[in-house]
């Protein structure tokens, strides 16, 4: 609301009368006693719009560039719901409350290493793990393991020997793989071109890992694969030292 004052001169005795009234805001502006249409103020462009203009790129083109350009099979779409990454084991310590557990600090390409608790203690000494490249299932819901919260899972191949004892080996990315790389199934594709993995809650609720894991095995050469799709990094196929045709979990 805007208060306007109207001034008019009296016809007699030189008296000036001032009457005031209230009216709604007008779409017109007064300049020099005349009314002109007001000009609407344009909304300033956002920083993203300015960046696109400077780069000579339209918003539609930018959106198209952000859309994954890789063609995926239905199986691959399901596989990429999980976030499997190359990692490096920085340190290993024995869990004080469980004889079968190690507590590892693992670099998976994030700002801070992840704490991951694994059941590898009966199968290999801590010294054989420290400094070694590994494969991490990274989008599981954190789990309390005897008082220590674990933020992922180390993937290993396992097989029972003739004597009935189980042999376990780490899955290891091929030499030259960068820490933090998201591993692929089939041909290697950069993470930017892949679908985003599911969140931990959805992984748990939909039992995504439980449905995929039974078909994850090493092949006759010891290379990791899901059915006939090899698990690969930018450097080549992931594998293990000796276990062939073995389960991966």
CSV table of C-alpha atoms in Angstrom, one decimal:
chain,number,residue,atom,x,y,z
A,1,UNK,CA,0.0,0.0,0.0
A,2,UNK,CA,1.2,3.5,-0.8
A,3,UNK,CA,0.0,6.7,0.8
A,4,UNK,CA,-0.6,9.5,-1.8
A,5,UNK,CA,-1.2,13.2,-1.0
A,6,UNK,CA,-3.3,15.3,-3.4
A,7,UNK,CA,-2.8,19.1,-3.2
A,8,UNK,CA,-5.4,21.4,-4.5
A,9,UNK,CA,-5.7,25.2,-4.1
A,10,UNK,CA,-8.7,26.8,-2.6
A,11,UNK,CA,-10.7,29.2,-4.8
A,12,UNK,CA,-11.0,31.7,-2.1
A,13,UNK,CA,-8.8,33.5,0.4
A,14,UNK,CA,-5.7,31.8,-1.1
A,15,UNK,CA,-6.1,28.8,1.3
A,16,UNK,CA,-4.5,25.6,0.2
A,17,UNK,CA,-6.4,22.4,1.0
A,18,UNK,CA,-4.6,19.1,1.3
A,19,UNK,CA,-6.5,15.8,1.1
A,20,UNK,CA,-4.9,12.5,1.8
A,21,UNK,CA,-6.1,9.1,0.7
A,22,UNK,CA,-4.7,5.5,0.5
A,23,UNK,CA,-4.7,3.5,-2.7
A,24,UNK,CA,-3.1,0.3,-4.0
A,25,UNK,CA,0.3,0.4,-5.6
A,26,UNK,CA,-0.1,1.5,-9.2
A,27,UNK,CA,1.6,-0.2,-12.2
A,28,UNK,CA,2.5,3.3,-13.4
A,29,UNK,CA,5.3,5.6,-12.2
A,30,UNK,CA,5.0,9.4,-12.2
A,31,UNK,CA,7.7,11.5,-13.9
A,32,UNK,CA,7.1,15.3,-14.4
A,33,UNK,CA,3.4,15.0,-13.7
A,34,UNK,CA,2.9,12.3,-16.3
A,35,UNK,CA,2.3,8.6,-15.8
A,36,UNK,CA,4.5,6.0,-17.4
A,37,UNK,CA,4.4,2.2,-17.2
A,38,UNK,CA,6.8,0.8,-14.6
A,39,UNK,CA,9.6,-1.5,-15.9
A,40,UNK,CA,9.9,-4.9,-14.3
A,41,UNK,CA,13.4,-5.6,-12.9
A,42,UNK,CA,14.9,-8.7,-14.6
A,43,UNK,CA,16.0,-11.5,-12.4
A,44,UNK,CA,19.8,-11.6,-12.5
A,45,UNK,CA,21.3,-14.8,-14.0
A,46,UNK,CA,22.6,-17.4,-11.6
A,47,UNK,CA,26.3,-18.2,-11.4
A,48,UNK,CA,25.7,-21.5,-13.2
A,49,UNK,CA,24.0,-19.6,-16.0
A,50,UNK,CA,26.8,-17.1,-16.3
A,51,UNK,CA,29.3,-19.9,-16.3
A,52,UNK,CA,27.5,-21.6,-19.2
A,53,UNK,CA,27.3,-18.4,-21.2
A,54,UNK,CA,31.0,-17.8,-20.8
A,55,UNK,CA,31.7,-21.3,-21.9
A,56,UNK,CA,29.4,-21.0,-24.8
A,57,UNK,CA,27.3,-23.9,-23.6
A,58,UNK,CA,23.5,-24.0,-23.2
A,59,UNK,CA,21.8,-25.5,-20.2
A,60,UNK,CA,20.3,-28.3,-22.3
A,61,UNK,CA,23.8,-29.1,-23.7
A,62,UNK,CA,25.2,-29.1,-20.2
A,63,UNK,CA,22.5,-31.5,-19.0
A,64,UNK,CA,23.1,-33.8,-21.9
A,65,UNK,CA,26.9,-33.8,-21.1
A,66,UNK,CA,26.1,-34.8,-17.5
A,67,UNK,CA,24.0,-37.8,-18.6
A,68,UNK,CA,25.9,-41.1,-18.7
A,69,UNK,CA,26.7,-41.8,-22.3
A,70,UNK,CA,27.6,-45.5,-21.8
A,71,UNK,CA,25.2,-48.2,-22.9
A,72,UNK,CA,24.6,-50.7,-20.1
A,73,UNK,CA,22.9,-54.1,-20.1
A,74,UNK,CA,20.2,-54.8,-17.5
A,75,UNK,CA,22.8,-56.9,-15.6
A,76,UNK,CA,25.3,-54.1,-15.5
A,77,UNK,CA,22.6,-51.6,-14.3
A,78,UNK,CA,21.9,-54.0,-11.3
A,79,UNK,CA,25.7,-54.4,-10.7
A,80,UNK,CA,26.3,-50.7,-10.5
A,81,UNK,CA,23.8,-50.4,-7.7
A,82,UNK,CA,26.7,-51.5,-5.5
A,83,UNK,CA,29.8,-49.3,-5.0
A,84,UNK,CA,32.9,-51.5,-5.4
A,85,UNK,CA,36.2,-49.6,-5.2
A,86,UNK,CA,39.9,-50.1,-5.2
A,87,UNK,CA,41.5,-49.4,-1.8
A,88,UNK,CA,44.8,-49.6,0.0
A,89,UNK,CA,45.2,-51.1,3.5
A,90,UNK,CA,47.1,-48.6,5.6
A,91,UNK,CA,47.2,-50.4,8.9
A,92,UNK,CA,45.9,-53.5,10.6
A,93,UNK,CA,45.3,-54.3,14.3
A,94,UNK,CA,43.9,-57.2,16.2
A,95,UNK,CA,40.4,-56.7,17.6
A,96,UNK,CA,40.7,-57.0,21.4
A,97,UNK,CA,37.2,-58.5,21.8
A,98,UNK,CA,37.3,-61.1,19.0
A,99,UNK,CA,40.0,-63.6,18.1
A,100,UNK,CA,38.8,-63.8,14.5
A,101,UNK,CA,38.7,-60.1,13.6
A,102,UNK,CA,41.1,-57.5,12.3
A,103,UNK,CA,40.5,-53.7,12.4
A,104,UNK,CA,41.8,-52.1,9.2
A,105,UNK,CA,42.3,-48.5,8.2
A,106,UNK,CA,41.7,-48.5,4.4
A,107,UNK,CA,42.2,-45.6,1.9
A,108,UNK,CA,39.3,-45.7,-0.6
A,109,UNK,CA,40.0,-42.3,-2.1
A,110,UNK,CA,38.1,-40.2,0.4
A,111,UNK,CA,39.3,-37.4,2.7
A,112,UNK,CA,39.8,-39.9,5.6
A,113,UNK,CA,40.5,-43.6,5.7
A,114,UNK,CA,37.7,-46.0,6.5
A,115,UNK,CA,37.6,-48.2,9.5
A,116,UNK,CA,36.7,-51.7,8.3
A,117,UNK,CA,36.4,-54.8,10.4
A,118,UNK,CA,37.1,-58.1,8.7
A,119,UNK,CA,37.2,-61.8,9.7
A,120,UNK,CA,40.6,-62.4,8.1
A,121,UNK,CA,42.6,-63.1,11.3
A,122,UNK,CA,42.4,-66.9,11.1
A,123,UNK,CA,43.6,-66.9,7.5
A,124,UNK,CA,46.5,-64.5,7.1
A,125,UNK,CA,48.9,-62.5,9.3
A,126,UNK,CA,48.4,-58.7,9.7
A,127,UNK,CA,51.9,-58.2,8.1
A,128,UNK,CA,50.7,-59.7,4.8
A,129,UNK,CA,47.8,-57.1,4.6
A,130,UNK,CA,49.5,-53.8,5.5
A,131,UNK,CA,50.3,-51.7,2.4
A,132,UNK,CA,48.4,-54.0,0.1
A,133,UNK,CA,45.9,-53.0,-2.5
A,134,UNK,CA,42.4,-54.4,-2.0
A,135,UNK,CA,38.8,-54.4,-3.1
A,136,UNK,CA,36.1,-52.7,-0.9
A,137,UNK,CA,32.3,-52.9,-1.0
A,138,UNK,CA,31.8,-49.3,0.0
A,139,UNK,CA,28.1,-48.6,0.2
A,140,UNK,CA,27.0,-51.0,2.9
A,141,UNK,CA,25.3,-49.7,6.0
A,142,UNK,CA,27.8,-49.3,8.8
A,143,UNK,CA,27.7,-52.3,11.1
A,144,UNK,CA,28.8,-52.7,14.7
A,145,UNK,CA,31.4,-55.5,15.0
A,146,UNK,CA,32.0,-56.3,18.7
A,147,UNK,CA,32.1,-52.6,19.7
A,148,UNK,CA,33.8,-51.3,16.5
A,149,UNK,CA,31.8,-49.8,13.7
A,150,UNK,CA,32.7,-51.2,10.3
A,151,UNK,CA,32.2,-49.0,7.2
A,152,UNK,CA,32.4,-51.5,4.4
A,153,UNK,CA,33.6,-55.0,3.5
A,154,UNK,CA,36.9,-56.3,2.1
A,155,UNK,CA,36.1,-58.7,-0.8
A,156,UNK,CA,38.0,-62.0,-0.8
A,157,UNK,CA,37.9,-65.3,-2.7
A,158,UNK,CA,37.5,-68.4,-0.6
A,159,UNK,CA,37.5,-72.2,-1.2
A,160,UNK,CA,37.5,-75.3,1.0
A,161,UNK,CA,40.5,-77.5,0.5
A,162,UNK,CA,40.3,-81.3,0.5
A,163,UNK,CA,41.2,-81.4,4.2
A,164,UNK,CA,38.1,-79.3,4.9
A,165,UNK,CA,40.0,-76.2,5.9
A,166,UNK,CA,38.9,-73.0,4.1
A,167,UNK,CA,41.5,-71.0,2.2
A,168,UNK,CA,40.9,-67.3,1.8
A,169,UNK,CA,42.7,-64.7,-0.4
A,170,UNK,CA,42.2,-61.0,-0.9
A,171,UNK,CA,40.9,-59.8,-4.2
A,172,UNK,CA,43.7,-57.5,-5.6
A,173,UNK,CA,43.3,-54.9,-8.3
A,174,UNK,CA,45.9,-55.1,-11.1
A,175,UNK,CA,49.1,-53.1,-10.7
A,176,UNK,CA,48.6,-49.5,-11.8
A,177,UNK,CA,45.1,-49.2,-10.4
A,178,UNK,CA,44.5,-45.9,-8.7
A,179,UNK,CA,43.2,-45.9,-5.1
A,180,UNK,CA,39.5,-44.9,-5.0
A,181,UNK,CA,38.7,-46.1,-8.5
A,182,UNK,CA,35.2,-47.4,-8.9
A,183,UNK,CA,35.5,-50.9,-10.4
A,184,UNK,CA,33.5,-52.0,-13.4
A,185,UNK,CA,32.0,-55.2,-14.8
A,186,UNK,CA,32.8,-55.7,-18.5
A,187,UNK,CA,34.8,-52.9,-20.0
A,188,UNK,CA,36.2,-50.2,-17.8
A,189,UNK,CA,34.2,-46.9,-17.8
A,190,UNK,CA,35.1,-43.8,-15.8
A,191,UNK,CA,32.9,-43.3,-12.7
A,192,UNK,CA,31.4,-40.1,-14.0
A,193,UNK,CA,29.8,-42.1,-16.8
A,194,UNK,CA,28.3,-44.7,-14.5
A,195,UNK,CA,24.9,-44.6,-12.7
A,196,UNK,CA,25.2,-43.5,-9.1
A,197,UNK,CA,25.2,-46.4,-6.6
A,198,UNK,CA,22.3,-47.0,-4.2
A,199,UNK,CA,22.5,-45.6,-0.7
A,200,UNK,CA,23.3,-47.9,2.2
A,201,UNK,CA,19.7,-48.0,3.4
A,202,UNK,CA,18.4,-49.1,0.0
A,203,UNK,CA,21.2,-51.7,-0.4
A,204,UNK,CA,20.1,-53.2,2.9
A,205,UNK,CA,16.3,-52.9,2.4
A,206,UNK,CA,16.3,-54.4,-1.1
A,207,UNK,CA,19.0,-57.0,-0.3
A,208,UNK,CA,20.9,-55.9,-3.4
A,209,UNK,CA,24.3,-57.4,-2.4
A,210,UNK,CA,22.6,-60.7,-1.3
A,211,UNK,CA,21.1,-61.1,-4.8
A,212,UNK,CA,24.3,-60.3,-6.7
A,213,UNK,CA,26.9,-62.1,-4.5
A,214,UNK,CA,26.1,-65.7,-5.4
A,215,UNK,CA,27.2,-65.1,-9.1
A,216,UNK,CA,30.5,-63.4,-8.1
A,217,UNK,CA,33.4,-65.8,-8.5
A,218,UNK,CA,36.9,-66.2,-9.8
A,219,UNK,CA,37.3,-67.9,-13.2
A,220,UNK,CA,39.7,-70.5,-14.4
A,221,UNK,CA,42.5,-68.0,-14.5
A,222,UNK,CA,41.8,-66.6,-11.0
A,223,UNK,CA,40.2,-63.4,-12.4
A,224,UNK,CA,37.2,-62.0,-10.6
A,225,UNK,CA,33.9,-61.9,-12.5
A,226,UNK,CA,30.2,-61.7,-12.1
A,227,UNK,CA,28.9,-64.5,-14.4
A,228,UNK,CA,30.7,-63.7,-17.6
A,229,UNK,CA,31.5,-60.1,-16.9
A,230,UNK,CA,35.0,-59.5,-15.6
A,231,UNK,CA,35.6,-57.1,-12.7
A,232,UNK,CA,38.1,-54.6,-14.0
A,233,UNK,CA,39.9,-51.4,-13.1
A,234,UNK,CA,41.5,-49.0,-15.5
A,235,UNK,CA,44.6,-51.3,-15.4
A,236,UNK,CA,42.8,-54.6,-16.1
A,237,UNK,CA,41.1,-57.4,-14.4
A,238,UNK,CA,40.9,-57.8,-10.6
A,239,UNK,CA,42.1,-61.2,-9.3
A,240,UNK,CA,43.6,-63.2,-6.5
A,241,UNK,CA,46.9,-65.1,-6.0
A,242,UNK,CA,45.9,-68.8,-6.4
A,243,UNK,CA,42.2,-69.4,-5.9
A,244,UNK,CA,40.4,-70.4,-9.2
A,245,UNK,CA,36.7,-71.1,-9.7
A,246,UNK,CA,36.1,-69.9,-6.1
A,247,UNK,CA,33.4,-67.9,-4.3
A,248,UNK,CA,33.8,-64.2,-3.7
A,249,UNK,CA,32.3,-62.5,-0.7
